[in-house]
Coordinates of N, CA and C in Angstrom, one line a residue:
M1 N 8.8 6.8 25.3 CA 9.7 6.4 24.3 C 9.2 6.7 22.3
T2 N 9.8 7.1 22.1 CA 9.4 7.8 20.5 C 9.7 6.7 19.4
S3 N 8.9 6.6 18.4 CA 9.7 5.6 17.4 C 10.5 6.3 16.3
D4 N 11.8 6.3 15.7 CA 12.2 6.3 14.2 C 11.8 6.5 13.3
I5 N 10.3 5.3 13.4 CA 9.9 5.0 11.9 C 9.0 6.1 11.7
P6 N 8.8 6.6 10.3 CA 8.0 7.6 9.9 C 6.7 6.7 9.7
V7 N 6.1 8.1 10.2 CA 4.3 8.3 10.1 C 3.8 7.7 8.2
R8 N 3.3 6.5 8.3 CA 2.9 5.9 6.7 C 1.9 7.3 6.1
P9 N 2.4 7.8 4.8 CA 1.6 8.9 4.1 C 0.2 8.8 4.1
E10 N -0.3 9.5 4.3 CA -2.2 9.9 3.6 C -1.8 10.1 2.2
L11 N -2.5 9.5 1.5 CA -2.9 10.0 0.6 C -4.2 10.7 0.3
G12 N -3.3 12.0 -0.7 CA -4.5 13.2 -0.6 C -5.5 13.4 -1.8
N13 N -6.8 13.9 -1.9 CA -7.4 13.9 -2.9 C -7.1 14.2 -4.2
V14 N -7.3 13.4 -5.1 CA -7.0 13.8 -6.6 C -7.8 14.9 -7.4
V15 N -6.3 15.8 -7.7 CA -6.9 16.9 -8.8 C -6.5 16.4 -10.3
V16 N -7.8 17.0 -11.1 CA -7.2 16.6 -12.6 C -7.8 18.0 -13.1
G17 N -6.9 18.4 -14.3 CA -6.7 19.3 -15.5 C -7.8 19.4 -16.1
V18 N -8.8 19.5 -16.9 CA -9.6 19.5 -18.1 C -9.1 21.2 -18.9
D19 N -9.4 20.9 -19.9 CA -9.4 21.5 -21.2 C -9.8 21.4 -22.4
G20 N -10.5 19.8 -22.0 CA -11.3 19.8 -23.2 C -10.6 19.1 -24.3
S21 N -9.7 18.7 -24.3 CA -9.0 18.0 -25.2 C -8.8 16.3 -24.9
P22 N -8.8 15.4 -25.9 CA -8.8 14.2 -25.5 C -7.7 13.7 -24.9
A23 N -6.4 14.0 -24.7 CA -5.8 13.7 -23.5 C -6.4 14.1 -22.2
A24 N -6.6 15.3 -22.0 CA -7.1 15.7 -20.8 C -8.9 14.5 -20.3
R25 N -9.6 14.2 -21.6 CA -11.1 13.4 -21.0 C -10.1 12.0 -20.1
T26 N -9.3 11.8 -21.0 CA -8.8 9.9 -20.7 C -8.0 10.9 -19.4
A27 N -7.7 11.6 -19.0 CA -7.1 11.7 -17.6 C -7.7 12.0 -16.4
A28 N -8.9 12.9 -16.5 CA -10.1 13.0 -16.2 C -10.1 11.3 -15.6
L29 N -11.1 10.9 -16.6 CA -11.5 9.2 -16.5 C -10.4 8.5 -15.5
W30 N -9.5 8.4 -15.7 CA -8.0 7.9 -15.0 C -8.2 8.0 -13.8
A31 N -7.8 10.0 -13.5 CA -8.4 10.4 -12.3 C -9.4 10.0 -11.5
A32 N -10.9 9.7 -12.2 CA -11.9 9.3 -11.4 C -11.6 8.1 -10.6
A33 N -11.4 7.1 -11.3 CA -10.7 6.0 -10.5 C -10.0 5.8 -10.1
E34 N -8.9 6.9 -9.9 CA -7.8 6.7 -8.9 C -8.7 7.1 -7.6
A35 N -9.1 8.2 -7.5 CA -10.2 9.0 -6.4 C -10.5 8.1 -6.2
D36 N -11.4 7.2 -6.9 CA -12.7 5.9 -6.2 C -11.6 5.4 -5.5
R37 N -10.7 4.5 -5.8 CA -10.0 3.5 -5.5 C -9.6 4.0 -4.5
R38 N -9.0 5.0 -3.6 CA -8.6 6.0 -3.0 C -10.0 6.1 -2.1
G39 N -11.3 6.2 -2.2 CA -12.0 7.1 -1.8 C -11.7 8.1 -0.6
R40 N -11.5 8.8 -1.8 CA -11.0 10.5 -1.9 C -11.9 11.4 -3.3
P41 N -12.4 12.1 -2.7 CA -12.8 13.2 -3.6 C -12.3 13.5 -5.2
L42 N -12.9 13.7 -6.0 CA -12.1 14.5 -6.9 C -12.4 15.9 -7.5
H43 N -11.4 16.0 -7.7 CA -11.6 18.1 -8.1 C -10.9 18.1 -9.6
L44 N -12.4 18.5 -10.3 CA -11.9 19.1 -11.8 C -11.7 20.6 -11.5
V45 N -10.3 20.8 -12.6 CA -9.7 22.2 -12.4 C -9.7 22.8 -14.0
H46 N -10.1 23.4 -14.5 CA -10.1 23.8 -15.2 C -9.6 25.6 -14.9
A47 N -8.5 26.3 -16.0 CA -7.9 27.1 -15.7 C -7.7 27.9 -17.0
A48 N -8.7 29.0 -16.7 CA -9.5 29.9 -17.5 C -7.9 31.0 -18.0
D49 N -7.3 31.0 -17.6 CA -6.4 32.1 -17.5 C -6.9 33.9 -17.6
T50 N -7.6 33.9 -16.6 CA -8.2 35.3 -17.2 C -7.4 36.0 -17.0
D51 N -7.2 36.0 -15.5 CA -6.0 37.2 -15.0 C -5.3 37.8 -16.4
R52 N -4.8 36.7 -16.5 CA -3.4 37.5 -17.5 C -4.3 37.8 -19.1
R53 N -5.5 36.8 -19.2 CA -6.1 37.4 -20.5 C -6.7 39.2 -20.8
A54 N -7.0 39.0 -18.9 CA -7.8 40.6 -19.0 C -6.9 41.7 -19.2
Y55 N -6.2 41.4 -20.1 CA -4.8 42.4 -19.8 C -5.4 43.2 -21.5
W56 N -5.5 41.9 -22.4 CA -5.7 42.4 -23.4 C -7.1 42.0 -24.5
T57 N -7.7 41.8 -23.2 CA -9.0 40.8 -23.7 C -10.3 42.0 -23.5
D58 N -11.1 42.1 -24.2 CA -12.4 42.4 -23.3 C -13.3 42.3 -22.8
A59 N -14.1 42.6 -22.0 CA -15.1 42.2 -21.2 C -15.6 40.7 -21.3
E60 N -16.5 41.2 -22.8 CA -17.5 40.1 -22.5 C -16.7 39.0 -23.5
T61 N -15.5 38.9 -24.2 CA -14.9 37.9 -24.5 C -14.1 37.0 -23.0
I62 N -14.1 37.7 -22.1 CA -13.5 37.0 -20.3 C -15.4 36.4 -20.2
Q63 N -15.8 36.8 -20.4 CA -17.4 36.1 -19.8 C -17.8 35.0 -20.7
A64 N -17.2 35.2 -21.8 CA -17.7 33.6 -22.9 C -16.3 32.8 -22.6
V65 N -14.8 32.8 -21.8 CA -14.5 31.9 -21.8 C -15.1 31.3 -20.4
R66 N -15.2 32.3 -19.6 CA -15.5 31.5 -18.6 C -16.9 30.8 -18.3
E67 N -18.1 31.2 -19.0 CA -19.1 30.3 -19.3 C -18.9 29.4 -20.0
A68 N -17.9 28.9 -21.3 CA -17.2 27.8 -22.0 C -16.8 27.3 -21.1
G69 N -15.9 27.4 -19.8 CA -15.3 26.6 -18.9 C -15.5 25.8 -18.1
R70 N -17.6 26.8 -17.6 CA -18.3 26.5 -16.8 C -18.8 25.2 -17.4
D71 N -19.1 25.0 -18.8 CA -19.8 24.1 -19.5 C -19.1 22.8 -19.2
L72 N -17.9 23.1 -19.4 CA -16.7 22.1 -19.6 C -17.1 21.3 -18.2
L73 N -16.3 21.9 -17.2 CA -16.6 21.0 -16.1 C -17.5 20.0 -15.7
T74 N -19.0 21.2 -16.2 CA -20.1 20.4 -15.9 C -20.7 19.5 -16.9
E75 N -20.1 19.2 -18.1 CA -19.8 18.3 -18.9 C -19.1 17.3 -18.2
T76 N -17.8 17.2 -18.0 CA -16.4 16.3 -17.8 C -17.5 15.6 -16.6
A77 N -17.7 16.2 -15.7 CA -18.3 15.8 -14.4 C -19.5 14.8 -14.2
S78 N -20.0 15.1 -15.8 CA -21.8 14.3 -15.8 C -21.4 12.9 -16.3
T79 N -19.7 13.2 -16.9 CA -18.8 11.2 -17.7 C -18.6 11.2 -16.5
I80 N -18.3 11.6 -15.7 CA -17.7 10.8 -14.8 C -18.4 10.4 -13.9
H81 N -19.4 10.4 -13.4 CA -20.7 10.3 -13.3 C -22.0 9.3 -13.4
E82 N -21.3 9.2 -14.6 CA -22.2 7.7 -15.6 C -21.3 6.9 -15.1
R83 N -20.2 6.7 -14.7 CA -18.9 5.7 -14.7 C -19.1 5.6 -12.7
F84 N -19.2 6.2 -12.4 CA -18.5 6.8 -11.0 C -19.6 7.5 -10.1
A85 N -20.9 6.7 -10.2 CA -22.0 7.5 -9.3 C -21.6 7.7 -8.3
D86 N -21.2 7.0 -7.3 CA -20.8 7.3 -6.1 C -19.6 8.1 -5.9
L87 N -19.1 8.7 -6.4 CA -17.6 9.3 -6.7 C -18.0 10.8 -6.0
D88 N -17.3 11.5 -5.2 CA -17.5 13.2 -4.7 C -16.9 13.6 -5.7
V89 N -17.3 14.0 -6.5 CA -17.0 15.1 -7.3 C -16.7 17.0 -7.4
T90 N -16.0 17.3 -7.2 CA -15.8 19.2 -7.1 C -15.7 19.6 -8.0
K91 N -15.7 21.4 -8.4 CA -15.4 21.8 -9.8 C -14.5 23.1 -9.7
E92 N -13.5 23.3 -10.0 CA -13.4 24.8 -10.2 C -13.2 25.5 -10.8
L93 N -13.4 26.8 -11.6 CA -13.2 27.6 -12.7 C -11.7 28.1 -12.0
S94 N -10.8 28.1 -12.5 CA -9.5 29.0 -11.7 C -9.2 30.2 -12.6
R95 N -8.9 31.1 -11.9 CA -8.5 32.7 -13.0 C -7.0 32.9 -13.2
Q96 N -6.3 31.3 -13.2 CA -4.8 31.2 -13.1 C -4.5 30.7 -14.6
E97 N -3.6 30.6 -14.9 CA -2.7 29.7 -15.9 C -3.0 28.2 -15.3
P98 N -3.0 27.2 -16.4 CA -2.5 25.6 -15.8 C -2.0 25.6 -14.7
V99 N -0.6 26.0 -14.5 CA 0.2 25.3 -13.8 C 0.0 25.9 -12.6
S100 N -0.1 27.0 -12.5 CA -0.1 27.6 -11.0 C -2.0 27.4 -10.7
G101 N -2.7 27.2 -11.4 CA -3.7 27.2 -10.7 C -4.1 25.2 -10.2
L102 N -3.4 24.5 -10.9 CA -3.6 22.8 -10.9 C -2.5 22.8 -9.0
K103 N -1.5 23.4 -9.1 CA -1.0 23.2 -8.0 C -1.5 24.4 -7.1
A104 N -2.3 25.8 -7.2 CA -3.1 25.9 -6.2 C -4.0 25.3 -5.2
A105 N -5.1 24.7 -6.3 CA -6.1 23.4 -6.2 C -5.3 22.3 -5.2
A106 N -3.9 21.3 -5.4 CA -3.8 20.5 -5.0 C -3.0 21.0 -3.7
G107 N -2.7 22.0 -3.0 CA -2.4 22.8 -2.5 C -1.4 21.7 -1.5
D108 N -0.9 20.9 -0.1 CA 0.7 20.5 0.3 C 0.1 18.7 0.3
Q109 N -1.4 18.1 0.2 CA -1.6 17.0 0.3 C -1.9 16.3 -0.9
G110 N -2.8 17.0 -1.7 CA -3.4 16.4 -2.8 C -2.6 16.0 -4.1
T111 N -3.0 15.2 -5.2 CA -2.4 14.1 -6.5 C -2.6 15.2 -7.4
I112 N -1.7 15.6 -8.6 CA -2.3 16.6 -9.5 C -2.3 15.2 -10.9
V113 N -2.8 15.5 -11.6 CA -3.0 14.5 -12.6 C -4.0 15.2 -14.2
V114 N -2.7 14.9 -14.6 CA -3.4 16.4 -16.3 C -2.7 14.8 -17.4
G115 N -3.5 15.2 -18.3 CA -3.0 15.1 -19.9 C -1.5 14.5 -20.4
S116 N -1.2 14.2 -21.4 CA -0.1 14.5 -21.9 C 0.0 15.4 -22.5
R117 N -1.3 16.2 -23.6 CA -1.1 17.0 -24.5 C -2.5 17.7 -24.0
G118 N -2.5 19.4 -23.8 CA -4.1 19.5 -24.2 C -4.1 19.9 -25.9
L119 N -4.8 21.3 -25.4 CA -5.2 21.9 -26.9 C -4.5 22.3 -27.5
G120 N -3.0 23.4 -27.1 CA -2.5 23.7 -28.0 C -1.1 22.7 -27.4
G121 N -1.0 21.7 -27.7 CA 0.0 21.2 -27.5 C 0.3 20.5 -29.0
F122 N 1.7 20.3 -29.4 CA 1.6 19.6 -30.4 C 1.9 18.0 -30.9
S123 N 1.4 17.2 -31.6 CA 1.5 16.0 -31.6 C 2.8 15.5 -31.4
A124 N 3.8 16.1 -31.5 CA 5.0 14.9 -31.9 C 5.6 14.9 -30.9
L125 N 5.1 15.5 -29.8 CA 5.8 16.0 -28.8 C 5.4 14.8 -27.6
L126 N 6.2 14.4 -27.2 CA 5.5 13.7 -25.9 C 5.1 14.0 -24.4
L127 N 5.4 15.2 -24.4 CA 4.9 15.9 -22.7 C 4.4 17.7 -23.7
G128 N 3.3 18.0 -23.0 CA 2.9 19.3 -23.4 C 3.5 20.0 -22.7
S129 N 3.5 21.3 -22.4 CA 3.7 22.0 -21.8 C 3.3 22.2 -20.2
V130 N 1.9 22.3 -20.4 CA 1.3 21.8 -19.1 C 1.7 21.2 -18.2
G131 N 2.0 20.0 -18.6 CA 2.4 18.6 -17.8 C 3.8 18.6 -17.7
L132 N 4.6 19.2 -18.4 CA 5.9 20.0 -18.0 C 6.3 20.5 -17.3
G133 N 5.7 21.6 -17.5 CA 5.3 22.9 -16.3 C 5.1 21.9 -14.5
V134 N 4.1 21.2 -14.6 CA 3.8 20.8 -13.1 C 4.4 20.0 -12.7
A135 N 4.7 19.4 -13.8 CA 5.9 17.7 -13.3 C 7.1 18.7 -12.5
A136 N 8.1 19.8 -13.4 CA 8.6 20.4 -12.9 C 8.9 21.4 -10.8
R137 N 7.1 21.5 -11.4 CA 7.2 22.8 -10.5 C 6.5 22.3 -9.4
A138 N 5.4 21.6 -9.5 CA 4.6 20.8 -8.3 C 5.8 20.2 -6.8
D139 N 5.1 20.5 -5.6 CA 5.7 19.7 -4.7 C 5.1 18.4 -4.4
V140 N 4.2 18.2 -4.5 CA 3.1 17.2 -4.5 C 3.1 15.9 -5.8
P141 N 3.0 14.8 -5.6 CA 3.1 13.9 -6.8 C 2.3 14.2 -8.3
V142 N 2.6 14.3 -9.4 CA 1.9 14.4 -10.5 C 2.3 13.1 -10.9
I143 N 1.1 13.1 -12.2 CA 0.5 12.1 -12.4 C -0.1 12.3 -14.4
V144 N 1.0 12.3 -14.8 CA 0.4 12.3 -16.2 C 0.5 10.6 -17.1
V145 N -1.3 10.9 -17.5 CA -1.9 10.0 -18.6 C -1.9 10.1 -19.7
R146 N -1.1 8.7 -20.4 CA -0.6 8.8 -21.6 C -1.7 7.2 -22.1
G147 N -2.1 7.3 -23.2 CA -3.0 6.2 -23.8 C -4.5 6.6 -23.6
E148 N -5.4 5.4 -23.5 CA -6.5 5.1 -23.7 C -7.0 4.7 -22.2
G149 N -6.0 4.3 -21.9 CA -6.8 3.5 -20.4 C -7.5 4.0 -19.5
E150 N -8.3 3.9 -19.3 CA -9.1 4.8 -18.2 C -9.9 4.2 -16.9
R151 N -8.5 2.6 -16.5 CA -8.5 2.0 -14.8 C -7.4 2.3 -15.0
P152 N -6.3 3.0 -14.0 CA -5.4 2.9 -13.3 C -4.8 1.5 -13.1
D153 N -3.5 1.1 -14.2 CA -2.7 -0.3 -13.6 C -2.3 -0.8 -12.4
T154 N -2.1 -1.8 -12.1 CA -2.0 -2.7 -11.0 C -0.6 -3.0 -11.6
G155 N 0.5 -4.0 -10.9 CA 1.6 -4.0 -11.9 C 2.6 -3.9 -10.6
S156 N 3.5 -3.0 -10.9 CA 4.5 -2.3 -10.0 C 4.4 -0.5 -10.6
V157 N 5.3 -0.2 -9.2 CA 5.6 1.7 -9.2 C 6.5 1.4 -9.4
T158 N 8.0 1.9 -9.2 CA 9.3 2.6 -9.1 C 9.5 3.0 -9.1
A159 N 10.5 3.6 -8.1 CA 10.9 4.8 -7.5 C 12.4 5.2 -7.7
A160 N 12.9 6.3 -7.7 CA 14.2 6.4 -7.9 C 14.6 6.8 -7.1
V161 N 15.5 6.6 -6.1 CA 16.3 7.4 -4.9 C 17.6 7.8 -5.0
R162 N 17.8 9.0 -4.2 CA 19.3 9.6 -4.1 C 20.3 8.4 -2.7
D163 N 19.6 9.3 -1.8 CA 20.1 8.9 -0.6 C 18.7 8.9 0.2
T164 N 19.1 8.6 1.8 CA 18.2 8.9 2.5 C 17.1 10.3 2.5
T165 N 17.7 12.0 1.6 CA 16.9 12.7 2.4 C 15.8 12.5 1.7
D166 N 15.4 11.6 0.5 CA 14.3 11.1 -0.2 C 13.5 10.2 0.7
L167 N 13.5 10.2 1.2 CA 12.6 9.0 2.0 C 11.2 9.3 2.3
D168 N 11.1 10.6 2.6 CA 9.6 10.7 2.0 C 8.8 10.9 0.6
C169 N 9.6 11.1 -0.1 CA 8.7 10.7 -1.5 C 9.1 9.3 -1.3
L170 N 10.2 8.4 -1.0 CA 10.0 7.2 -1.3 C 8.2 6.4 -0.8
L171 N 8.4 6.9 0.4 CA 6.6 7.0 1.1 C 5.6 6.5 0.5
L172 N 5.9 8.1 -0.2 CA 4.8 8.4 -1.3 C 4.5 7.2 -2.2
A173 N 5.9 6.9 -2.9 CA 5.2 5.7 -3.7 C 4.9 4.6 -3.4
A174 N 5.8 4.3 -1.8 CA 5.1 3.3 -1.1 C 3.7 3.2 -0.8
A175 N 3.2 4.5 -0.7 CA 1.7 4.4 -0.9 C 1.0 4.2 -1.6
E176 N 1.4 4.8 -2.6 CA 0.9 4.6 -4.2 C 0.5 3.1 -4.4
A177 N 1.8 2.1 -4.5 CA 1.6 0.7 -4.8 C 0.8 0.2 -4.0
D178 N 1.0 0.2 -2.9 CA 0.0 -0.3 -1.7 C -1.7 -0.1 -1.8
A179 N -2.2 0.9 -2.3 CA -3.7 1.4 -2.3 C -3.9 0.4 -3.9
R180 N -2.8 0.3 -4.9 CA -2.7 -0.1 -5.7 C -2.6 -2.1 -5.8
K181 N -2.7 -2.4 -4.9 CA -2.0 -3.5 -4.3 C -1.0 -4.1 -5.5
A182 N 0.6 -3.3 -5.6 CA 0.8 -3.4 -6.6 C 2.2 -3.8 -5.6
S183 N 3.4 -4.0 -6.8 CA 5.3 -4.2 -5.9 C 5.9 -2.7 -5.8
L184 N 6.1 -2.6 -5.2 CA 7.6 -1.4 -5.3 C 8.7 -1.8 -6.1
R185 N 9.3 -1.0 -7.1 CA 10.8 -1.3 -7.1 C 11.7 -0.2 -7.3
I186 N 12.4 -0.2 -5.9 CA 13.2 0.9 -5.7 C 14.4 1.0 -6.2
V187 N 14.9 1.9 -7.5 CA 16.3 2.5 -7.8 C 16.6 3.1 -7.4
S188 N 18.2 3.4 -7.8 CA 19.1 4.0 -7.4 C 20.2 4.0 -8.3
V189 N 21.0 5.1 -8.8 CA 22.5 5.2 -9.8 C 22.7 5.6 -9.2
W190 N 24.2 5.5 -8.9 CA 25.2 6.4 -8.7 C 26.7 6.0 -9.4
N191 N 26.9 7.2 -10.3 CA 28.0 7.0 -10.9 C 29.1 7.9 -10.6
V192 N 30.1 7.3 -10.7 CA 31.5 7.6 -9.8 C 32.1 9.5 -10.9
L193 N 32.0 9.5 -11.9 CA 32.4 10.6 -12.7 C 31.2 11.8 -12.8
T194 N 30.1 12.0 -11.3 CA 29.2 13.0 -11.0 C 30.3 13.7 -10.3
H195 N 31.2 13.2 -9.6 CA 32.0 13.4 -8.5 C 33.9 13.9 -8.7
V196 N 33.7 14.1 -10.4 CA 35.2 14.4 -10.4 C 35.2 15.6 -9.4
G197 N 37.0 15.6 -9.2 CA 37.1 16.8 -9.0 C 36.9 16.8 -7.0
S198 N 36.2 15.8 -6.3 CA 35.9 15.6 -5.4 C 36.9 14.4 -5.1
V199 N 36.6 14.5 -3.6 CA 37.2 13.2 -2.8 C 36.6 12.0 -3.2
A200 N 35.6 11.7 -3.5 CA 35.5 10.7 -4.0 C 36.0 9.7 -5.2
T201 N 36.4 11.1 -6.1 CA 37.7 10.2 -7.5 C 38.9 10.2 -6.7
M202 N 39.2 9.8 -5.2 CA 40.7 9.6 -5.0 C 40.5 8.7 -4.5
L203 N 39.0 7.4 -4.3 CA 39.2 6.6 -3.5 C 39.3 5.5 -4.5
D204 N 40.2 4.3 -3.6 CA 40.4 3.4 -5.1 C 39.0 2.0 -4.4
D205 N 38.7 2.1 -3.4 CA 37.7 1.1 -3.1 C 36.8 1.5 -3.5
L206 N 36.3 1.6 -4.6 CA 35.1 1.9 -5.4 C 33.6 1.0 -5.3
D207 N 34.4 -0.1 -5.5 CA 33.5 -1.6 -4.9 C 32.8 -1.1 -3.6
G208 N 33.5 -0.9 -2.7 CA 33.1 -0.7 -1.7 C 31.9 0.5 -1.0
I209 N 32.7 1.4 -2.5 CA 31.7 2.8 -1.8 C 30.2 2.1 -2.3
A210 N 30.3 1.0 -3.7 CA 29.0 0.5 -3.9 C 28.3 0.0 -3.5
R211 N 29.3 -0.8 -2.7 CA 28.1 -2.0 -1.7 C 27.9 -0.8 -0.1
Q212 N 28.3 0.4 0.1 CA 27.7 1.2 1.0 C 26.2 1.9 0.3
R213 N 26.6 1.8 -1.0 CA 25.4 2.8 -1.9 C 24.1 1.5 -1.3
V214 N 24.6 0.4 -1.9 CA 23.5 -0.6 -1.7 C 22.9 -0.7 0.0
L215 N 23.7 -1.3 0.8 CA 23.6 -0.6 2.1 C 22.1 0.1 2.3
E216 N 22.7 1.2 2.1 CA 21.5 2.6 2.7 C 20.5 2.3 1.6
V217 N 20.3 1.9 0.5 CA 19.4 1.3 -0.4 C 18.5 0.6 0.3
K218 N 19.2 -0.4 0.9 CA 18.9 -1.6 1.5 C 17.8 -1.2 3.3
A219 N 18.4 -0.2 3.7 CA 17.8 0.5 4.7 C 16.9 1.3 4.4
L220 N 16.7 2.0 3.0 CA 14.9 2.3 2.7 C 13.9 1.3 2.8
A221 N 14.7 0.6 1.9 CA 13.6 -0.6 1.8 C 13.2 -1.1 2.6
D222 N 14.1 -1.8 4.3 CA 13.6 -2.0 5.4 C 12.6 -0.7 5.9
R223 N 13.0 0.1 5.8 CA 11.7 0.7 6.6 C 10.3 1.3 5.9
V224 N 10.7 1.2 4.3 CA 9.2 1.0 4.1 C 8.5 -0.5 4.3
R225 N 9.1 -1.8 4.2 CA 8.7 -2.6 4.8 C 7.9 -2.8 6.0
E226 N 8.7 -1.8 6.6 CA 8.3 -1.9 8.4 C 6.5 -1.2 8.6
L227 N 6.8 -0.2 7.2 CA 5.0 0.4 7.6 C 4.2 -0.6 6.6
Y228 N 5.2 -1.2 5.5 CA 3.9 -1.6 4.8 C 4.5 -3.5 4.6
P229 N 3.9 -4.2 5.7 CA 4.6 -5.0 5.7 C 3.7 -6.4 4.4
D230 N 2.6 -5.7 4.3 CA 2.1 -6.7 2.7 C 3.1 -6.3 1.6
L231 N 3.5 -5.9 1.7 CA 4.1 -4.8 0.2 C 4.9 -5.3 -0.1
V232 N 5.1 -5.8 -1.9 CA 6.2 -6.3 -1.7 C 7.8 -5.5 -2.2
V233 N 9.0 -5.3 -1.9 CA 9.6 -4.6 -2.2 C 10.7 -5.3 -3.0
G234 N 11.3 -4.9 -3.7 CA 12.6 -5.0 -4.4 C 13.6 -4.0 -4.5
H235 N 14.3 -3.7 -4.6 CA 16.0 -2.8 -4.7 C 17.4 -3.1 -5.5
H236 N 17.6 -2.1 -6.1 CA 18.9 -2.3 -6.8 C 19.7 -0.9 -7.1
V237 N 20.9 -1.0 -6.7 CA 21.1 0.2 -7.4 C 22.4 -0.4 -8.7
E238 N 22.4 0.9 -9.4 CA 23.1 0.6 -10.5 C 24.9 1.7 -10.4
T239 N 25.7 1.0 -10.9 CA 26.7 1.3 -10.7 C 27.5 1.5 -11.9
G240 N 28.3 2.7 -12.1 CA 29.0 2.8 -13.1 C 29.3 4.1 -13.9
T241 N 30.3 3.8 -14.9 CA 30.8 5.1 -15.1 C 30.6 5.0 -16.9
S242 N 30.3 6.2 -17.7 CA 30.1 6.2 -19.1 C 31.3 7.5 -19.4
T243 N 31.3 7.3 -21.3 CA 31.8 8.5 -21.8 C 31.3 8.5 -23.1
P244 N 31.5 9.3 -24.0 CA 31.3 9.4 -25.2 C 32.3 8.4 -26.0
G245 N 32.6 7.3 -25.7 CA 33.4 6.5 -26.5 C 33.1 5.0 -26.4
G246 N 32.3 4.9 -25.3 CA 31.7 3.9 -25.1 C 30.7 4.2 -23.0
S247 N 30.8 2.9 -22.5 CA 30.2 2.6 -21.1 C 30.5 1.7 -20.5
S248 N 30.4 1.7 -19.4 CA 30.7 0.7 -18.4 C 30.1 0.7 -17.1
S249 N 29.1 -0.5 -16.8 CA 28.5 -0.2 -15.6 C 28.5 -1.4 -14.8
R250 N 28.0 -2.1 -13.3 CA 27.9 -2.7 -12.9 C 26.5 -2.8 -11.4
R251 N 25.8 -3.5 -11.8 CA 24.5 -3.3 -10.7 C 25.3 -4.2 -9.5
A252 N 24.5 -3.8 -8.3 CA 25.0 -4.2 -7.4 C 24.0 -4.6 -6.6
A253 N 23.0 -5.7 -6.1 CA 21.4 -5.9 -5.0 C 21.8 -6.8 -4.3
A254 N 20.9 -6.3 -3.4 CA 20.7 -7.1 -2.1 C 19.4 -7.5 -1.8
P255 N 19.7 -9.5 -1.2 CA 18.3 -9.8 -1.3 C 16.9 -9.0 -0.8
T256 N 16.0 -9.4 -1.4 CA 14.9 -8.1 -1.0 C 13.9 -8.9 -0.1

């Protein structure tokens, strides 16, 4: 007999991008603490982008870029080993641009960590181009580190879900929460205006639809609890409509 309960996902290696910026240094230390927490290796990646640079840059400049990248990786690894002496740290000088280089290094199971802004970022931006590009294009978990903290925070992990198709992503969030000994908060938002022109807007029992969404999210929460019986799991569904002139909403929740 086979069970329909999904397998607990295993958190993979931690991959962090470094470029010499203060934000990247903070991200590297955060990633080191996360890898240490997981008992997994930390992989440092400096994406030198030499494949693209080679079209307009001479060989001596490319060599200088590579040497600077190697020095940066060595210096970053040394800083990490001062604080996490037993952590397995590997280094990679990628010839690709940062987003592609980090994606390739993470494979299909790693977790990518980046700083909020790199050397080329504008101080007014909340998120730099690399962080935004990785978050938009990666198929694995992406963590953008902000602030000066060097230890991953505990507390709570929030996961946004649409329906049962998001179960795999939800289980990754649950694994992250479990690794941190944190709680998991599951949130789902349903707005009737997103269904304008479809059969949903012709239904009178919107409260009934909201209750059905609550049951679906509760079922997802129950699946998580089966795999992580010691994990504190809360969930709620936000339903409502909004218009340019105002907004209305209602919260539907089930006991946790």
